[in-house]
């Protein structure tokens, strides 16, 4: 059974920083893509950033230059460093991972439980 556990959310003032972390645990063969999504009240869940095998990254236009995604393949973790936070960054942030359970098997997407980020003065 695969589990993704997030940490690091909280309340921060505009212009401040937060770092989110997510760790994947369980028995599996490999992790292809890891990423962060967010969902604000009344809005659809949207991609924030993703990273493939620690090399290729992708960011939403709204966070480019402010957020940085990083991954430690040896620990199966992915972090999101968020700087210069704005009130519009307020949302529940979800970690996800595309995991291959066995050699030659298909990948499945797993999600964390979410962590609240609130940017407010």
PDB file of C-alpha atoms in Angstrom:
ATOM      1  CA  UNK A   1       0.000   0.000   0.000  1.00  0.00           C
ATOM      2  CA  UNK A   2       1.355   3.398  -0.983  1.00  0.00           C
ATOM      3  CA  UNK A   3       0.975   6.423   1.237  1.00  0.00           C
ATOM      4  CA  UNK A   4       1.859  10.072   0.575  1.00  0.00           C
ATOM      5  CA  UNK A   5       2.211  12.255   3.651  1.00  0.00           C
ATOM      6  CA  UNK A   6       2.501  16.025   3.386  1.00  0.00           C
ATOM      7  CA  UNK A   7       3.787  18.509   5.939  1.00  0.00           C
ATOM      8  CA  UNK A   8       4.716  22.164   6.181  1.00  0.00           C
ATOM      9  CA  UNK A   9       1.502  24.065   5.592  1.00  0.00           C
ATOM     10  CA  UNK A  10       0.318  26.912   7.772  1.00  0.00           C
ATOM     11  CA  UNK A  11      -0.443  30.602   8.018  1.00  0.00           C
ATOM     12  CA  UNK A  12       1.983  33.135   6.571  1.00  0.00           C
ATOM     13  CA  UNK A  13       1.869  36.838   5.818  1.00  0.00           C
ATOM     14  CA  UNK A  14       1.977  38.126   2.239  1.00  0.00           C
ATOM     15  CA  UNK A  15       5.547  38.185   0.997  1.00  0.00           C
ATOM     16  CA  UNK A  16       6.535  35.367   3.319  1.00  0.00           C
ATOM     17  CA  UNK A  17       7.793  31.855   2.606  1.00  0.00           C
ATOM     18  CA  UNK A  18       6.762  28.300   3.346  1.00  0.00           C
ATOM     19  CA  UNK A  19       8.235  24.944   2.471  1.00  0.00           C
ATOM     20  CA  UNK A  20       6.013  21.940   1.845  1.00  0.00           C
ATOM     21  CA  UNK A  21       7.328  18.402   2.023  1.00  0.00           C
ATOM     22  CA  UNK A  22       5.844  15.112   0.891  1.00  0.00           C
ATOM     23  CA  UNK A  23       7.145  11.614   1.520  1.00  0.00           C
ATOM     24  CA  UNK A  24       6.027   8.466  -0.286  1.00  0.00           C
ATOM     25  CA  UNK A  25       6.083   5.228   1.676  1.00  0.00           C
ATOM     26  CA  UNK A  26       5.211   1.622   0.936  1.00  0.00           C
ATOM     27  CA  UNK A  27       6.443  -1.090  -1.388  1.00  0.00           C
ATOM     28  CA  UNK A  28       6.756  -0.191  -5.051  1.00  0.00           C
ATOM     29  CA  UNK A  29       9.156  -0.410  -7.979  1.00  0.00           C
ATOM     30  CA  UNK A  30       9.635   3.221  -9.007  1.00  0.00           C
ATOM     31  CA  UNK A  31       8.214   6.726  -8.956  1.00  0.00           C
ATOM     32  CA  UNK A  32       8.004   8.516 -12.293  1.00  0.00           C
ATOM     33  CA  UNK A  33       6.492  11.921 -11.665  1.00  0.00           C
ATOM     34  CA  UNK A  34       5.896  13.788  -8.401  1.00  0.00           C
ATOM     35  CA  UNK A  35       4.104  17.050  -8.054  1.00  0.00           C
ATOM     36  CA  UNK A  36       1.958  19.515  -6.188  1.00  0.00           C
ATOM     37  CA  UNK A  37      -1.583  20.612  -6.945  1.00  0.00           C
ATOM     38  CA  UNK A  38      -3.752  23.083  -5.077  1.00  0.00           C
ATOM     39  CA  UNK A  39      -7.438  23.737  -4.668  1.00  0.00           C
ATOM     40  CA  UNK A  40      -8.899  26.988  -3.427  1.00  0.00           C
ATOM     41  CA  UNK A  41     -12.501  27.229  -2.181  1.00  0.00           C
ATOM     42  CA  UNK A  42     -14.925  27.179  -5.092  1.00  0.00           C
ATOM     43  CA  UNK A  43     -12.212  26.460  -7.636  1.00  0.00           C
ATOM     44  CA  UNK A  44     -10.959  23.397  -9.453  1.00  0.00           C
ATOM     45  CA  UNK A  45      -7.781  21.645  -8.432  1.00  0.00           C
ATOM     46  CA  UNK A  46      -4.869  22.988 -10.457  1.00  0.00           C
ATOM     47  CA  UNK A  47      -1.285  21.970 -11.088  1.00  0.00           C
ATOM     48  CA  UNK A  48       1.275  24.030  -9.194  1.00  0.00           C
ATOM     49  CA  UNK A  49       4.504  22.242 -10.086  1.00  0.00           C
ATOM     50  CA  UNK A  50       5.736  18.830 -11.128  1.00  0.00           C
ATOM     51  CA  UNK A  51       9.087  17.100 -11.472  1.00  0.00           C
ATOM     52  CA  UNK A  52      10.022  14.004 -13.441  1.00  0.00           C
ATOM     53  CA  UNK A  53      12.874  11.867 -12.181  1.00  0.00           C
ATOM     54  CA  UNK A  54      14.468  14.930 -10.610  1.00  0.00           C
ATOM     55  CA  UNK A  55      15.283  16.479 -13.962  1.00  0.00           C
ATOM     56  CA  UNK A  56      12.362  17.963 -15.852  1.00  0.00           C
ATOM     57  CA  UNK A  57      10.200  20.490 -14.018  1.00  0.00           C
ATOM     58  CA  UNK A  58       6.959  22.228 -14.925  1.00  0.00           C
ATOM     59  CA  UNK A  59       5.320  25.191 -13.180  1.00  0.00           C
ATOM     60  CA  UNK A  60       2.025  27.013 -13.358  1.00  0.00           C
ATOM     61  CA  UNK A  61       2.523  30.494 -14.817  1.00  0.00           C
ATOM     62  CA  UNK A  62       1.197  32.033 -11.612  1.00  0.00           C
ATOM     63  CA  UNK A  63       4.048  30.605  -9.513  1.00  0.00           C
ATOM     64  CA  UNK A  64       7.013  30.785 -11.899  1.00  0.00           C
ATOM     65  CA  UNK A  65       9.914  32.609 -10.314  1.00  0.00           C
ATOM     66  CA  UNK A  66       8.427  32.272  -6.821  1.00  0.00           C
ATOM     67  CA  UNK A  67       8.088  28.520  -6.230  1.00  0.00           C
ATOM     68  CA  UNK A  68      10.723  25.828  -6.625  1.00  0.00           C
ATOM     69  CA  UNK A  69      10.078  22.101  -6.699  1.00  0.00           C
ATOM     70  CA  UNK A  70      12.781  19.623  -5.764  1.00  0.00           C
ATOM     71  CA  UNK A  71      12.984  15.888  -5.305  1.00  0.00           C
ATOM     72  CA  UNK A  72      15.161  13.400  -3.466  1.00  0.00           C
ATOM     73  CA  UNK A  73      14.880  10.101  -5.305  1.00  0.00           C
ATOM     74  CA  UNK A  74      16.793   8.228  -2.600  1.00  0.00           C
ATOM     75  CA  UNK A  75      14.205   9.223   0.012  1.00  0.00           C
ATOM     76  CA  UNK A  76      11.116   9.294  -2.255  1.00  0.00           C
ATOM     77  CA  UNK A  77      10.373  12.846  -1.211  1.00  0.00           C
ATOM     78  CA  UNK A  78       9.321  15.993  -3.034  1.00  0.00           C
ATOM     79  CA  UNK A  79       9.478  19.525  -1.628  1.00  0.00           C
ATOM     80  CA  UNK A  80       7.921  22.788  -2.704  1.00  0.00           C
ATOM     81  CA  UNK A  81       9.690  25.961  -1.646  1.00  0.00           C
ATOM     82  CA  UNK A  82       7.227  28.835  -1.842  1.00  0.00           C
ATOM     83  CA  UNK A  83       8.553  32.385  -1.696  1.00  0.00           C
ATOM     84  CA  UNK A  84       6.928  35.780  -2.048  1.00  0.00           C
ATOM     85  CA  UNK A  85       3.575  34.282  -1.174  1.00  0.00           C
ATOM     86  CA  UNK A  86       0.402  36.107  -2.158  1.00  0.00           C
ATOM     87  CA  UNK A  87      -3.139  35.887  -0.771  1.00  0.00           C
ATOM     88  CA  UNK A  88      -4.196  34.186  -4.006  1.00  0.00           C
ATOM     89  CA  UNK A  89      -1.846  31.303  -3.155  1.00  0.00           C
ATOM     90  CA  UNK A  90      -4.212  30.372  -0.325  1.00  0.00           C
ATOM     91  CA  UNK A  91      -5.458  26.838  -0.927  1.00  0.00           C
ATOM     92  CA  UNK A  92      -5.202  23.239   0.149  1.00  0.00           C
ATOM     93  CA  UNK A  93      -2.033  21.845  -1.403  1.00  0.00           C
ATOM     94  CA  UNK A  94      -1.928  18.197  -2.461  1.00  0.00           C
ATOM     95  CA  UNK A  95       1.093  16.089  -3.226  1.00  0.00           C
ATOM     96  CA  UNK A  96       0.835  13.460  -5.947  1.00  0.00           C
ATOM     97  CA  UNK A  97       3.013  10.764  -7.417  1.00  0.00           C
ATOM     98  CA  UNK A  98       2.813   8.472 -10.438  1.00  0.00           C
ATOM     99  CA  UNK A  99       4.047   5.148  -9.145  1.00  0.00           C
ATOM    100  CA  UNK A 100       4.899   1.895 -10.863  1.00  0.00           C
ATOM    101  CA  UNK A 101       4.195  -0.896  -8.415  1.00  0.00           C
ATOM    102  CA  UNK A 102       6.196  -3.629 -10.164  1.00  0.00           C
ATOM    103  CA  UNK A 103       8.517  -4.135 -13.103  1.00  0.00           C
ATOM    104  CA  UNK A 104       6.536  -3.926 -16.321  1.00  0.00           C
ATOM    105  CA  UNK A 105       3.421  -2.815 -14.520  1.00  0.00           C
ATOM    106  CA  UNK A 106       1.326   0.258 -15.191  1.00  0.00           C
ATOM    107  CA  UNK A 107       1.727   3.497 -13.286  1.00  0.00           C
ATOM    108  CA  UNK A 108      -1.007   4.673 -10.939  1.00  0.00           C
ATOM    109  CA  UNK A 109      -1.487   8.144  -9.494  1.00  0.00           C
ATOM    110  CA  UNK A 110      -1.549   8.540  -5.726  1.00  0.00           C
ATOM    111  CA  UNK A 111      -2.538  11.565  -3.679  1.00  0.00           C
ATOM    112  CA  UNK A 112      -1.735  12.899  -0.249  1.00  0.00           C
ATOM    113  CA  UNK A 113      -4.376  14.083   2.173  1.00  0.00           C
ATOM    114  CA  UNK A 114      -3.647  17.773   1.583  1.00  0.00           C
ATOM    115  CA  UNK A 115      -2.181  20.554   3.685  1.00  0.00           C
ATOM    116  CA  UNK A 116      -3.667  24.008   4.155  1.00  0.00           C
ATOM    117  CA  UNK A 117      -1.690  27.074   3.127  1.00  0.00           C
ATOM    118  CA  UNK A 118      -3.175  30.429   4.134  1.00  0.00           C
ATOM    119  CA  UNK A 119      -1.584  33.704   3.089  1.00  0.00           C
ATOM    120  CA  UNK A 120      -3.071  36.572   5.046  1.00  0.00           C
ATOM    121  CA  UNK A 121      -2.082  39.598   7.074  1.00  0.00           C
TER     122      UNK A 121
END
